[in-house]
Structure formats: C-alpha cells, structure tokens
Coordinates of C-alpha atoms and ligand atoms in Angstrom, one line a residue:
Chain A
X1 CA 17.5 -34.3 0.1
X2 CA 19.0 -33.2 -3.0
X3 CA 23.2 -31.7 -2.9
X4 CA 22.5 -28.3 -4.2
X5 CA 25.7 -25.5 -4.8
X6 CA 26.0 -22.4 -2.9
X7 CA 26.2 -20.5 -6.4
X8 CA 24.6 -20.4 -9.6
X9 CA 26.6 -22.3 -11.7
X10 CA 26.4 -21.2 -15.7
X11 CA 24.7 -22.8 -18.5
X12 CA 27.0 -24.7 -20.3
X13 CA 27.7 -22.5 -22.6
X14 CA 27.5 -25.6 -25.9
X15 CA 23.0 -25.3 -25.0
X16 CA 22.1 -27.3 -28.4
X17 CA 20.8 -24.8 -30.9
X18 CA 18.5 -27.3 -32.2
X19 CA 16.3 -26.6 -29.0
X20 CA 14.1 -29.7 -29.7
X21 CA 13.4 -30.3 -26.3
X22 CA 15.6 -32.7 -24.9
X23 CA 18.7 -32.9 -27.5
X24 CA 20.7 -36.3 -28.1
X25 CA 22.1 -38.4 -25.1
X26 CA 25.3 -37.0 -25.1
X27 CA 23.8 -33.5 -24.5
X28 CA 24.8 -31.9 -21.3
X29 CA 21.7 -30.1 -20.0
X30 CA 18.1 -30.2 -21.8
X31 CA 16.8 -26.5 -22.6
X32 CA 13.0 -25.7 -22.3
X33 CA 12.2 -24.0 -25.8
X34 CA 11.4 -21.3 -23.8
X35 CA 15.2 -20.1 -24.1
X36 CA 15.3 -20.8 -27.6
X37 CA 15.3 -16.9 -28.6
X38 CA 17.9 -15.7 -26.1
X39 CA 20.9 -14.5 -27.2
X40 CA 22.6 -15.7 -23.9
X41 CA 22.2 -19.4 -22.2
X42 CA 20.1 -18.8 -18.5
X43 CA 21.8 -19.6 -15.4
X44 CA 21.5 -22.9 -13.8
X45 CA 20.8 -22.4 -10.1
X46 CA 20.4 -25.7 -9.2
X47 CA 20.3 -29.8 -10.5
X48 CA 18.2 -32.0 -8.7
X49 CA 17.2 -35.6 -9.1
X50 CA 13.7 -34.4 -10.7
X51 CA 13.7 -30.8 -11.7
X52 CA 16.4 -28.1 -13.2
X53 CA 16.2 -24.5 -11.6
X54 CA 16.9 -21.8 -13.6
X55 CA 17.4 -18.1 -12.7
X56 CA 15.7 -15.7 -15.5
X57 CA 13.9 -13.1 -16.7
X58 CA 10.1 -13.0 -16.9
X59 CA 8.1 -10.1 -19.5
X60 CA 10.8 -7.3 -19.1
X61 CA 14.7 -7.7 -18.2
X62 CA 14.2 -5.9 -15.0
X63 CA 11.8 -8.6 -13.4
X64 CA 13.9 -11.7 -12.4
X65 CA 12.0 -15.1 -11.8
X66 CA 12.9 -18.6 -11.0
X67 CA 11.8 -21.4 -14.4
X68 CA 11.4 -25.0 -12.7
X69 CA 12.2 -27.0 -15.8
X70 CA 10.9 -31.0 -15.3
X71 CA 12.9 -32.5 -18.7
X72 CA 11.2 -35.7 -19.7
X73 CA 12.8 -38.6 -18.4
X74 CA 13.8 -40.9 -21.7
X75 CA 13.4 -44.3 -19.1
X76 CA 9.7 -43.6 -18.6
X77 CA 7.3 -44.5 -21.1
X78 CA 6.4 -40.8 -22.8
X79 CA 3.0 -41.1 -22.5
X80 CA 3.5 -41.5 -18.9
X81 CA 5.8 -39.5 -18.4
X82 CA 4.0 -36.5 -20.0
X83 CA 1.0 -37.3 -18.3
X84 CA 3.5 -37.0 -14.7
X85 CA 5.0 -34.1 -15.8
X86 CA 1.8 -31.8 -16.5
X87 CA 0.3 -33.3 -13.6
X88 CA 3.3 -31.9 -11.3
X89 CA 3.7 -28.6 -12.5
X90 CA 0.0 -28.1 -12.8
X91 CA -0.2 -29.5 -9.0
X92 CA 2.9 -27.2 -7.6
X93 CA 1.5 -24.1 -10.0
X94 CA -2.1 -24.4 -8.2
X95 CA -0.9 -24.9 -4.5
X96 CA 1.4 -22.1 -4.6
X97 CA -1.8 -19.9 -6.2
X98 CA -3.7 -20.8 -3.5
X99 CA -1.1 -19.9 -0.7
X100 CA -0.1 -16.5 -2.4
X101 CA -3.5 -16.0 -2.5
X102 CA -3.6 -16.6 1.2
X103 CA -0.8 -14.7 2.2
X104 CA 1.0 -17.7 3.3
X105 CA 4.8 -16.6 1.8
X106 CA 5.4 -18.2 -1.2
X107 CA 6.4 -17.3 -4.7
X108 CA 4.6 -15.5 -7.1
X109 CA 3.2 -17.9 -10.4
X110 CA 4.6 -16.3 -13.3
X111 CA 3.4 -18.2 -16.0
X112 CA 3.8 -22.0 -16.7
X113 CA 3.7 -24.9 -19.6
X114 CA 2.8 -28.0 -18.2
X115 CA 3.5 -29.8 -21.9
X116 CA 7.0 -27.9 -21.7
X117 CA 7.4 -29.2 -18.1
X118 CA 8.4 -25.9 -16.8
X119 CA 6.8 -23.5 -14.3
X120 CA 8.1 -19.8 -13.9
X121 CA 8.3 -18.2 -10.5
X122 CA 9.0 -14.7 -8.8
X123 CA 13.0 -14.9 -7.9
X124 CA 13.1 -14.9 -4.0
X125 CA 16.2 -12.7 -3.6
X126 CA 17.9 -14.2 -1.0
X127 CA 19.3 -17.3 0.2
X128 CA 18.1 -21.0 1.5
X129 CA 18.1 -21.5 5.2
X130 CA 20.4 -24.4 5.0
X131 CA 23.2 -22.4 3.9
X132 CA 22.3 -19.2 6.4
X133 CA 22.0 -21.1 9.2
X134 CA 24.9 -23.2 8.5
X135 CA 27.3 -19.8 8.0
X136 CA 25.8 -19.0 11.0
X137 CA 26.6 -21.6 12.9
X138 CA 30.3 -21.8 11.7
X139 CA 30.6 -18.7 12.6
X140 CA 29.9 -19.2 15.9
X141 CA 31.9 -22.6 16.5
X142 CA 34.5 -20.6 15.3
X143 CA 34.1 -17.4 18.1
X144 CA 33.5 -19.9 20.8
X145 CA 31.1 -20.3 23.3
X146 CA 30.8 -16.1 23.7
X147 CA 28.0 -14.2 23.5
X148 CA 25.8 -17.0 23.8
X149 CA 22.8 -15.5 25.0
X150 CA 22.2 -13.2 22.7
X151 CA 22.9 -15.5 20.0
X152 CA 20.8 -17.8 21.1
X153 CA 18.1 -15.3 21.1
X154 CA 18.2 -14.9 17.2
X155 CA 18.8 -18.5 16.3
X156 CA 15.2 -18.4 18.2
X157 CA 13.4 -16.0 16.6
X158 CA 14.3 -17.6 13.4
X159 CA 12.9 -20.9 14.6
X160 CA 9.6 -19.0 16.0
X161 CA 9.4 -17.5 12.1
X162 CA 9.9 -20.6 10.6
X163 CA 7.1 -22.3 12.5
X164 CA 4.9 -19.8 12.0
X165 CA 5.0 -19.8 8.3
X166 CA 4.9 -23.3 8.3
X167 CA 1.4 -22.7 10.5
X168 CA 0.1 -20.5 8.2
X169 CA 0.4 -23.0 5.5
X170 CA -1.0 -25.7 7.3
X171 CA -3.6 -23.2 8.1
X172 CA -5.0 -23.2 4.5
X173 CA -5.1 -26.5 4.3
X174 CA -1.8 -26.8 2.5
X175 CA 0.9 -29.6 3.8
X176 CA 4.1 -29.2 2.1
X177 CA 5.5 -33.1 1.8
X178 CA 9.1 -32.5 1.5
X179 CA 10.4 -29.8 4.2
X180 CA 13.7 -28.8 4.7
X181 CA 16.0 -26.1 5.2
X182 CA 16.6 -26.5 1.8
X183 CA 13.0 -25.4 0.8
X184 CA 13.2 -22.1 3.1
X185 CA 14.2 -19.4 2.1
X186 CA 15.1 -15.9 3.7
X187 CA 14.6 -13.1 1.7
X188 CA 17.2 -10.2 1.6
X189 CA 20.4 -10.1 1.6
X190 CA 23.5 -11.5 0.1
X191 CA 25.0 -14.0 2.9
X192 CA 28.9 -13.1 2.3
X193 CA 27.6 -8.8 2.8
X194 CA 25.6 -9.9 5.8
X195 CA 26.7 -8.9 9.7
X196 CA 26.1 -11.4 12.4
X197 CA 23.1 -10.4 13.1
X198 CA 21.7 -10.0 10.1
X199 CA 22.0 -13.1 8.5
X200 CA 18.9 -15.0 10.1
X201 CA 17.0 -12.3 8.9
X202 CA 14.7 -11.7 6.5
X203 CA 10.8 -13.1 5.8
X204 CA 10.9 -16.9 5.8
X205 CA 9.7 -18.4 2.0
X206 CA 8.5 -21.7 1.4
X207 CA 9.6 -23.1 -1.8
X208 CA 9.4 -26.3 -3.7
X209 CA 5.8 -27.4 -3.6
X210 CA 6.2 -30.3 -6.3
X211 CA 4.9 -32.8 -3.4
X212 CA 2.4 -30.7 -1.8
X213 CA -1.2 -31.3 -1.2
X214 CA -4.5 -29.9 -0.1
X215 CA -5.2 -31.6 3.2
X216 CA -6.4 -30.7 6.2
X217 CA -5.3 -34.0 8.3
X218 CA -3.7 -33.6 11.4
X219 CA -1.5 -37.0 10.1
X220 CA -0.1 -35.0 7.2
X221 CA 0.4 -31.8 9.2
X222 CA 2.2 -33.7 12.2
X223 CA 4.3 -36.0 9.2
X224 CA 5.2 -32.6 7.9
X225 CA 6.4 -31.5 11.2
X226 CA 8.3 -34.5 11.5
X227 CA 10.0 -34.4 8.6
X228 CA 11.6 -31.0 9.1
X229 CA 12.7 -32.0 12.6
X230 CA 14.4 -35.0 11.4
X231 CA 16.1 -32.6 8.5
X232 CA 17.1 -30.3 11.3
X233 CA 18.3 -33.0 13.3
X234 CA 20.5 -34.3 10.1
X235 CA 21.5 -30.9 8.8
X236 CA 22.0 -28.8 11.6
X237 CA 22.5 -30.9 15.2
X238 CA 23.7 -27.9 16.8
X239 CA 20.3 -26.6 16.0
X240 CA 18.4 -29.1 16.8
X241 CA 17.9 -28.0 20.2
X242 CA 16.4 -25.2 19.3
X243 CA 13.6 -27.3 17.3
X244 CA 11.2 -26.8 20.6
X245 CA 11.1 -22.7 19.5
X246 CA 9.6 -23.7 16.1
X247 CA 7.1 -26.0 17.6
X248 CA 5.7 -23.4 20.0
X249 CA 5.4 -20.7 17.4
X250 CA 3.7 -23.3 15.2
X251 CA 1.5 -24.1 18.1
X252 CA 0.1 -20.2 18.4
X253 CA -0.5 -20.0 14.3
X254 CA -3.7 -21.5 13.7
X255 CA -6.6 -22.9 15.4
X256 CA -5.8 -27.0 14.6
X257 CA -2.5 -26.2 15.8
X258 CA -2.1 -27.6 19.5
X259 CA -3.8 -31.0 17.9
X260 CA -1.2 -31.4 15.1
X261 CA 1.7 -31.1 18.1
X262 CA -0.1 -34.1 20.4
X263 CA -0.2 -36.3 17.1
X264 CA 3.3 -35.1 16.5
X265 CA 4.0 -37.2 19.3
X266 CA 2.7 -40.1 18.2
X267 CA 4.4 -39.9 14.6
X268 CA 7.6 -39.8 16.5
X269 CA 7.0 -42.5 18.4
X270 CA 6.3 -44.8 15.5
X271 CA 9.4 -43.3 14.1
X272 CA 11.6 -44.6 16.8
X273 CA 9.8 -48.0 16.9
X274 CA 10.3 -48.4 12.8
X275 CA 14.0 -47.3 13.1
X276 CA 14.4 -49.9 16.3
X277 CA 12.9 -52.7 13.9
X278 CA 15.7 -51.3 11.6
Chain B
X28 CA -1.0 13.1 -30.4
X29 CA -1.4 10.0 -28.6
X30 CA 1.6 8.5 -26.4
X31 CA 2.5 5.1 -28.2
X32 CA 4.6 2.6 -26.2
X33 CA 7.0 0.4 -27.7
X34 CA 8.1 -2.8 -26.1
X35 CA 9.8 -6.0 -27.0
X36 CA 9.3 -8.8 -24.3
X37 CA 12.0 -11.8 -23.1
X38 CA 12.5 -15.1 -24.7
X39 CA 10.5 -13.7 -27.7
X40 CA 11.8 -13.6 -31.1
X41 CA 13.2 -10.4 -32.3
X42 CA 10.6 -8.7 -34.5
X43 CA 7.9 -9.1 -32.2
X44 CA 7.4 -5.4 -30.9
X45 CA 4.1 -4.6 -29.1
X46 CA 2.7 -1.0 -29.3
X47 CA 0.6 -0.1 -26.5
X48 CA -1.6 3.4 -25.7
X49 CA -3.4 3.8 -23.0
X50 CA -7.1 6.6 -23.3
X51 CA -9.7 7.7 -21.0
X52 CA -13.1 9.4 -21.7
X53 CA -13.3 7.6 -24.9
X54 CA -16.2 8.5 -26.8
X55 CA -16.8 6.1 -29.8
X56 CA -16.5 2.5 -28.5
X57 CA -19.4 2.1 -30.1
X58 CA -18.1 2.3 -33.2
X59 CA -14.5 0.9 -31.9
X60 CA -16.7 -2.2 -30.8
X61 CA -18.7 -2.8 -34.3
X62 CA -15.2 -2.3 -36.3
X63 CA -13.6 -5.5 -34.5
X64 CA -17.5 -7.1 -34.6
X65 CA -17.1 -6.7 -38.7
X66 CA -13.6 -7.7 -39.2
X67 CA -12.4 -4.7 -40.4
X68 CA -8.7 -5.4 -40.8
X69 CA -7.7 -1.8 -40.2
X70 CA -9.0 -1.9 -36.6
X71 CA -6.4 -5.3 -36.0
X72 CA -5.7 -4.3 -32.3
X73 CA -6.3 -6.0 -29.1
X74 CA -9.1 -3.5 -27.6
X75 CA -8.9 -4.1 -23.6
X76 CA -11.6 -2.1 -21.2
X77 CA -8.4 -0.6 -19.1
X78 CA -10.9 -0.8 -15.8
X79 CA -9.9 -4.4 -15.3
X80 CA -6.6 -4.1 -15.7
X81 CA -4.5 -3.6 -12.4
X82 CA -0.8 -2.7 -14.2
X83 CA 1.0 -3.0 -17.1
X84 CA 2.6 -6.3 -16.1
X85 CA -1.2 -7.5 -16.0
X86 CA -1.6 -6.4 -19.8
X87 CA 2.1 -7.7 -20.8
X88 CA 1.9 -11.0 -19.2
X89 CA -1.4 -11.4 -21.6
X90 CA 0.4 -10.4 -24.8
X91 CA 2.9 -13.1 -23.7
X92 CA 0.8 -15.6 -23.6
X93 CA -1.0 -14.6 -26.8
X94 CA 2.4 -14.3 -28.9
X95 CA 3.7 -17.9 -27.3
X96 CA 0.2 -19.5 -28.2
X97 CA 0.7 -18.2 -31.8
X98 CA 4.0 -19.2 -32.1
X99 CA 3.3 -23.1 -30.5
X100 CA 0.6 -23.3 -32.5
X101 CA -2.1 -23.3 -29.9
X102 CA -4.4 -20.2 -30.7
X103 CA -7.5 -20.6 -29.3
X104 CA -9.3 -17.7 -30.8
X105 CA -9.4 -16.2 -34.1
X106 CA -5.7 -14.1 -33.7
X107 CA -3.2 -13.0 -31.8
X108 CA -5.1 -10.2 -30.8
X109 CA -8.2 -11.5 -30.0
X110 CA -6.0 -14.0 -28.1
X111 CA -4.4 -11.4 -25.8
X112 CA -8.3 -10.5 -24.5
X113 CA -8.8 -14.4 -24.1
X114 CA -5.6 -14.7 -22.2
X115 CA -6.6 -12.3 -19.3
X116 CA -9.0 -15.0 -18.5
X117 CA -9.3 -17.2 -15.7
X118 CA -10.8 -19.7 -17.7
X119 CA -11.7 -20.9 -20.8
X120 CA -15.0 -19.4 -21.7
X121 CA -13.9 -17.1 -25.1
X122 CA -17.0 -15.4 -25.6
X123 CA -17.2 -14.7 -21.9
X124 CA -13.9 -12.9 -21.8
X125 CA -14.3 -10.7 -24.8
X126 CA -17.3 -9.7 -22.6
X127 CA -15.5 -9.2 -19.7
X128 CA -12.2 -7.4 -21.3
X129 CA -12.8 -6.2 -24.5
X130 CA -13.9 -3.3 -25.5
X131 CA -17.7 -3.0 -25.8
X132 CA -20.2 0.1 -26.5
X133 CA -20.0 0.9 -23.0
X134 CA -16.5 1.1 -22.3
X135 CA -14.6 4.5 -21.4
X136 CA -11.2 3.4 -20.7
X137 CA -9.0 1.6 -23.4
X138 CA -6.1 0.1 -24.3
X139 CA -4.9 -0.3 -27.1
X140 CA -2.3 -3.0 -28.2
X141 CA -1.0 -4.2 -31.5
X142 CA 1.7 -6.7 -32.5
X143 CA 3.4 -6.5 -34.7
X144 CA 4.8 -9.8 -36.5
X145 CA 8.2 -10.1 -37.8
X146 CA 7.5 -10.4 -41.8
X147 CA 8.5 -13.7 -42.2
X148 CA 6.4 -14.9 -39.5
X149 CA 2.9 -15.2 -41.5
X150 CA 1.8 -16.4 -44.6
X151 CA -1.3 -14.7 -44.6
X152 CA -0.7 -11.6 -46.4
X153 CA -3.6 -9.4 -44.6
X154 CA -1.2 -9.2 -41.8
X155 CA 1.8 -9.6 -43.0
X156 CA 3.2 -5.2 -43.2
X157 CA 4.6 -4.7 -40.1
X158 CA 2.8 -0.6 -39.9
X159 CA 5.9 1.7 -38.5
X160 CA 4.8 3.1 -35.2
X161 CA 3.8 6.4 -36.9
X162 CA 1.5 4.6 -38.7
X163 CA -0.1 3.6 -35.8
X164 CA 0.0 6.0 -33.8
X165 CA -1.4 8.3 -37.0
X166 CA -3.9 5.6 -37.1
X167 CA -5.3 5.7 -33.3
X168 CA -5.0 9.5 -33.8
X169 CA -8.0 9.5 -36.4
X170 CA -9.6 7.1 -34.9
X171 CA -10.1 6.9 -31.0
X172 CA -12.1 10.0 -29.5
X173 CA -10.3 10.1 -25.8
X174 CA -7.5 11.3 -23.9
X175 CA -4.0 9.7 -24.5
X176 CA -2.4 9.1 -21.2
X177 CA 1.0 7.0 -21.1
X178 CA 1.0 3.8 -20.4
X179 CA 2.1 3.5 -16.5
X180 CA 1.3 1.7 -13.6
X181 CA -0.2 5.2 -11.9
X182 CA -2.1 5.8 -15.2
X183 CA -4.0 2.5 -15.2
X184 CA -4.5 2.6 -11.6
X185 CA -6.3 5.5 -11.9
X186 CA -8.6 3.4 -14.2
X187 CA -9.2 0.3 -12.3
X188 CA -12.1 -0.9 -10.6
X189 CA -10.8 -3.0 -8.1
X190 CA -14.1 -4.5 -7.0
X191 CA -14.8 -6.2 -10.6
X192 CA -11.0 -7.4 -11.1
X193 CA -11.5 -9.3 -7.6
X194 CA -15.1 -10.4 -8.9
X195 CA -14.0 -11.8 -12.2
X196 CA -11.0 -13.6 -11.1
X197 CA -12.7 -14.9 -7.7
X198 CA -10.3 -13.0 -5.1
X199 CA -12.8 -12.5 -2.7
X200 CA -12.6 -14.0 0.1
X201 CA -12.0 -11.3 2.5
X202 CA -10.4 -8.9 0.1
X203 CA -8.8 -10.7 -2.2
X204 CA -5.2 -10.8 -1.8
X205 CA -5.2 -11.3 2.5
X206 CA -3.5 -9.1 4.3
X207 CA 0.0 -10.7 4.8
X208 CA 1.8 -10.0 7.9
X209 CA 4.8 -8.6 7.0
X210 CA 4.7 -11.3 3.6
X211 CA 5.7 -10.1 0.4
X212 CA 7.3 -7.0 2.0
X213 CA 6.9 -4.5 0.2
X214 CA 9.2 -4.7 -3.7
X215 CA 6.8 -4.8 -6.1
X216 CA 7.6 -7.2 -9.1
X217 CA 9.7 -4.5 -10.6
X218 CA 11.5 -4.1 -7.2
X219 CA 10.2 -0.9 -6.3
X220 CA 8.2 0.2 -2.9
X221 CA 6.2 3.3 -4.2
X222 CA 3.6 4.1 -1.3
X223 CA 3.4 1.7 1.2
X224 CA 0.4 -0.1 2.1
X225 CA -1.6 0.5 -1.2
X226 CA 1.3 -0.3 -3.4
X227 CA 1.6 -3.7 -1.0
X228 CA -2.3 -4.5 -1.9
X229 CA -2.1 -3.6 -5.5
X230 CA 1.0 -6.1 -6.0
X231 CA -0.6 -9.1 -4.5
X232 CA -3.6 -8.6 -6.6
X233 CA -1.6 -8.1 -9.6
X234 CA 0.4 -11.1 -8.4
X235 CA -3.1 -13.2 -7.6
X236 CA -4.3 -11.9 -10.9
X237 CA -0.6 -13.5 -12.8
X238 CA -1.6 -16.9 -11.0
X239 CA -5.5 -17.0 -12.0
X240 CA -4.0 -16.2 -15.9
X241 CA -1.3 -18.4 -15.8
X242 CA -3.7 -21.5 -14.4
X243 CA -6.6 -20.8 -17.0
X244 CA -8.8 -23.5 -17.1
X245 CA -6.6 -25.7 -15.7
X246 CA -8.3 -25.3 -12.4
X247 CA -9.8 -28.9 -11.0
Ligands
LIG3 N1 11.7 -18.8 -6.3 C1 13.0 -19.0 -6.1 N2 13.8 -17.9 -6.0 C2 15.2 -18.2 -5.8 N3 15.7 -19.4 -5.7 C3 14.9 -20.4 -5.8 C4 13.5 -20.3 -6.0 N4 13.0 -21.5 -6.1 C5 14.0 -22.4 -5.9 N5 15.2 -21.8 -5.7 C6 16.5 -22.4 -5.5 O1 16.6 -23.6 -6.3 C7 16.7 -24.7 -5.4 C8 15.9 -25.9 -6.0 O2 14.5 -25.5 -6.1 P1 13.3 -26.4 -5.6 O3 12.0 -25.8 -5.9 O4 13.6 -26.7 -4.2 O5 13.5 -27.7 -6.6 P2 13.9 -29.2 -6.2 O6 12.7 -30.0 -6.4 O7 14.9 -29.6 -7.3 O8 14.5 -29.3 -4.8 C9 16.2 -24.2 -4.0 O9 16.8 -25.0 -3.0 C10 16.7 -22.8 -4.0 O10 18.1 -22.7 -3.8
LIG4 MG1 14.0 -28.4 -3.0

C-alpha cells in the first residue's frame, strides 16, 4: 500500500523547462510533455512507487480531471520499459471503459498517451475512504462510547455500499487486484466542512485499475475480497468488525455472488495456513 | 450573420484558437462535400455532420486530439482538419470515419471548425495566414446555405441522433450507457445538473463516447 498525503502537495515549482520527458537525475519530479505549454506547474496529488497523480484541467479550465503519469523507470531496459508502460495504461484505460460503460462507478477516460505514459481521468471530487473513515473513527474514539447505535448504523451502510460496488464490478467480469480503502473514493464533500453524519457519505468510486483484469473466476473475485478485508483489518481494526456488512451486500449484487463468499472461505483458510508456515 | 465561437483549449500552445459554428437545414452540402473532395484550400475546415455529435465536449475533445497529433508528429490523415473527423473515431478505419462524420451530400446539420495555427507553426505557406475571425465568419456567411445556431450543448442536442451515435461507437447493449443506480449522480462534466434524468443519460454517453475516442484502435 502506497503512504499517500491528505493534501495536494505543489509542483515543485523549478518543473525543468526543457520538458524532454524525464529531465536529468538530479531533477525532482519528471513532467509529461503534456504540461509543457502551461503557464503554471499542475498539482501533485499524490507519489506512489509506480505512478504520479496529478490534479488538472482537461479541454476547458472549468473541467477538472485526474493525469496518471507512469515516468519511465531509467533501471529498466527502455524497450521494456516502454513496452510495460503502454501496456498498463492501455490495460487501466480499457477496464475503466468497460466499467463506466457498465455503470459500475468509476472515472470517466479523458483522453490518454500510452507512449507518454499518462492516462487523464474525470476528478472524483471528494475524498479516499481511508482518510474518511479514519476521521471518522477518531472522532468517535474521541466522544466515547456514545451514541453507538446510531453510529454504528452509518459505519454500516457504508460497508453495505462499498460491497455493493465492489459486486457490481465483479459483476462485469472486472476484478480489481489491488483493493483498498485507498482506491475508494466518496464523492462529495470536503472532509474538514463535513458533519458527523455526513462524512461516510457520498457514492462509493473505485479507482486505480493499473492491476485490473477481465475475469470472471470465482478465485480472483474471492482473492479480491480478501485482499480488502485484510486492508481493513490493517487500516482500520476498529472497522474490521463491521467487514461482515460489506460481505452481505456483496452477497445480494450479482448472481455469482453467494459462490465467490463460500470460496472466500477457502482463500482465508490458505491465508492462515501460509501465514502459520510463516 | 452566423454565430462564430472562439475557443483556445488547455495544455495547448497559445496561438492555437479554434472557431466553431454550428447550422441546421443546410442546403448545399453537396457542394460543401465536393469542395473538401477537390482540395480547395478555401474550404480548409473540419466539416462534421452535427447528428453524431452528443455535446461540444464530444467535438472539443476531437480537435484536441487532432492539434496534439499535429504537434507530436503523428497525423494520420492528410491535416489537422481532416484529423479532427478521424479523431471521433472508435477506430482506425479513415475512410470509414469521414463517412461516418463528415460532411457528405446528404447531410443537414453541420459544424464547422477551423484551426487556426500560430504562424510560426508551419512551413507550408498554403496554411500558414492565420484568417481573423471576421474573415471566417464573412467566409461561412457566403458560403453555407443554413441556419446559424450557437454552438451549445442544447443546440447540438437538438441535432443528435442518438440511435446512430450508440450504433457507431458500439454502446448498445441495453442502451448504451446502463442505467446507473444512483452512479455518476447527476454533475455533468462541466459540473452542472440541467434536467435530471435526460441530462444523466446524455453525460454517460458523452462520457462512453470520450472513452471509445480516447481508446481508438487500441481495442484488443
Ligand atoms: N479520479 C481521481 N479523482 C480524484 N483523486 C484521485 C483520482 N484518482 C486517484 N486519485 C487520488 O490519487 C491517489 C493515487 O491514485 P491511484 O490511481 O490510486 O494511483 P497509485 O497506483 O499510485 O495508487 C488516490 O489514492 C487518490 O487519492
Ligand atoms: Mg492507489
């Protein structure tokens, strides 16, 4: 899981003005061409190990979008490593297609150049679930055990939301290969504006296709499930118990569903025999 | 008069400015048609049949992708004009899409859409005046028998045909862009949430439409 900040953090502001790709080692951040006419350097959402989020604009100033930028790596042998670029962001660029398409909730494609290694999404105005559901739980450690009920009640209907988006990808024969809270999103709000009972609100957004695949596998589906249970388990233990909500929802959002939660069991067993074997 | 639009578009060079004008009941494609069939280098527009376009962010995104292929090098057809038909494509058959969203003999609804280049920008001296917009606009005036109408999203929705948009770019299954439970609520691209339930379906097919453009030929 990649260590992401709660706010976009600028473009250094020295972007090399010689916008050949990826400027000399000691430059700080490689700029897509893309950027090479803008008065003003984009904002840099987020680093991680692979890819560079930036938040832009896309045709007119008044639509926002995301740009994924996937700078070539100078260890990799550039025939490779071109070949591995355009591959991913044609790969992420056709499965969210296919989901929009869908109407499984995912970003918009914008536009893309896989030689250029970047892909430009629709802005999801809003905020990852990691960091809403993590405010929210603070904020309740913090009040006590109050209220709990009630509270309770929306930290469940997130979970029922989340699992049934998650179904309706698996549903078109999408898994997603990397889920987390980090690659949720909710739509709406800004998190520091939002009340109590406000902040788990909002459509749930997958994001961050770049290991997606087509499959229809129950394997996949239930490694899938997995996955994000063992995130939740990591990220959020005081949520974790909760994690039954999301499973149940999952269970009513397609017609393979019920399946994918019986081999769920099964993945989780082998789980707990590979991390006994250590 | 017609109602010539004048727009520049982000992370494009300054000096790229794109007129566009929008007519119904046009009366002389024909001729329109056989002008760009000769090469007549007075008639250097993009001519698009308006009844497969679904908004203006449809037509924009093309001319985007036409300038950026002209200025990486990567023109696929003759010019950047020519180029912005190609680019509504969903895949890589030229011919097919001048057939599909260019103008031809038959057409009633056009737009119209002309870049122009920065002077410095070509060396081929054909193309190299930037015309003024009066020009233009003086131009279409004498030479496009329709109504002007501006170029908005109600105006070209009053021209689509939303059966042969889903045809040509293969959203069909069920009506295209599914019916999305509360996904995508509402906010359009440009943020806005005119009417509702149409508004909702007309984003996700301009949204489907974006993905099929920006995936051309790619596909498989
Ligand atoms: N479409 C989007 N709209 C708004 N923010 C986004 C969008 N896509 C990604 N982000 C933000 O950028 C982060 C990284 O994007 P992601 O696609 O997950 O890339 P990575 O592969 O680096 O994890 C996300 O966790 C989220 O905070
Ligand atoms: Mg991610």
């Amino acid at each position: 899981m990649e260590i992401e900040p709660a706010r976009p953090i600028p473009a250094p502001a020295l972007a090399p003005p010689d916008l050949s790709q990826v400027g000399p080692p000691s430059s700080p951040l490689p700029l897509p061409k893309i950027f090479a006419n803008d008065p003003a350097p984009p904002t840099l959402v987020t680093q991680g190990a692979e890819a560079l989020l930036y938040r832009t604009t896309y045709l007119l100033p008044s639509i926002a979008c995301a740009l994924k930028y996937r700078p070539s790596k100078p260890y990799r042998h550039p025939i490779l490593d071109a070949r591995l670029t355009k591959h991913r962001i044609l790969s992420e660029a056709r499965v969210l297609v296919k989901c929009r398409k869908e109407g499984v909730p995912v970003p918009a494609v914008f536009a893309l150049d896989e030689k250029e290694g970047w892909l430009m999404i629709e802005w999801i105005e809003g905020e990852v679930v990691r960091i809403r559901l993590n405010e929210w739980l603070q904020r309740r450690k913090e009040e006590g055990e109050e209220l709990r009920a009630r509270h309770e009640a929306v930290l469940k209907g997130l979970m029922a939301r989340i699992g049934s988006a998650i179904g309706r990808m698996h549903g078109v024969g999408i898994v997603h290969g990397d889920l987390t809270t980090s690659n949720l999103m909710l739509r709406g709000g800004s998190e520091d504006l939002l009340a109590d009972d406000k902040i788990l609100e909002g459509e749930v957004v997958l994001i961050d296709f770049g290991l997606a695949s087509q499959s229809t596998a129950d394997e996949d589906r239930a490694v899938d499930l997995y996955v994000l249970e063992r995130a939740f388990g990591s990220t959020h233990p005081r949520a974790e118990g909760l994690f039954s909500e999301l499973l149940v929802s999952y269970g009513k959002s397609f017609k393979g569903a019920t399946v994918v939660l019986k081999k769920l069991e099964d993945v989780r067993m082998r789980g707990r025999k590979r991390s006994m074997l250590g | 008069m017609s109602l010539l639009e004048t727009v520049q578009l982000e992370h494009l060079p300054p000096g790229y400015d794109i007129s566009l004008a929008l007519f119904r009941n046009v009366k002389n494609s024909a001729f329109l048609h056989e002008q760009l069939l000769a090469g007549n280098t007075e008639f250097e527009y993009a001519l698009i049949d308006a009844s497969v376009l679904v908004s203006r962010v449809h037509a924009l995104a093309a001319v985007y992708r036409a300038v950026s292929d002209l200025l990486g090098g990567r023109l696929r057809s003759r010019n950047v004009h020519s180029e912005i038909v190609f680019s509504l494509s969903p895949n890589n058959n030229i011919a097919e899409s001048f057939r599909r969203f260019g103008i031809t003999p038959a057409t009633t609804s056009l737009l119209v859409i002309k870049v122009s280049l920065p002077p410095s920008s070509t060396t081929d001296t054909s193309t190299a005046s930037p015309l003024s917009s009066p020009d233009i606009q003086a131009h279409l005036a004498a030479n496009i028998e329709g109504d002007s109408l501006p170029f908005t999203d109600a105006s070209i929705a009053s021209l689509t045909d939303v059966a042969r948009i889903k045809k040509i770019y293969k959203l069909n299954s069920g009506g295209g862009a599914k019916k999305t439970k509360g996904a995508v609520n509402g906010a359009g691209i440009h943020g806005g949430n005119e009417d509702g339930n149409n508004q909702d379906e007309v984003h996700e097919l301009e949204v489907a439409v974006l993905g099929a453009m920006a995936l051309r030929g790619s596909n498989n």
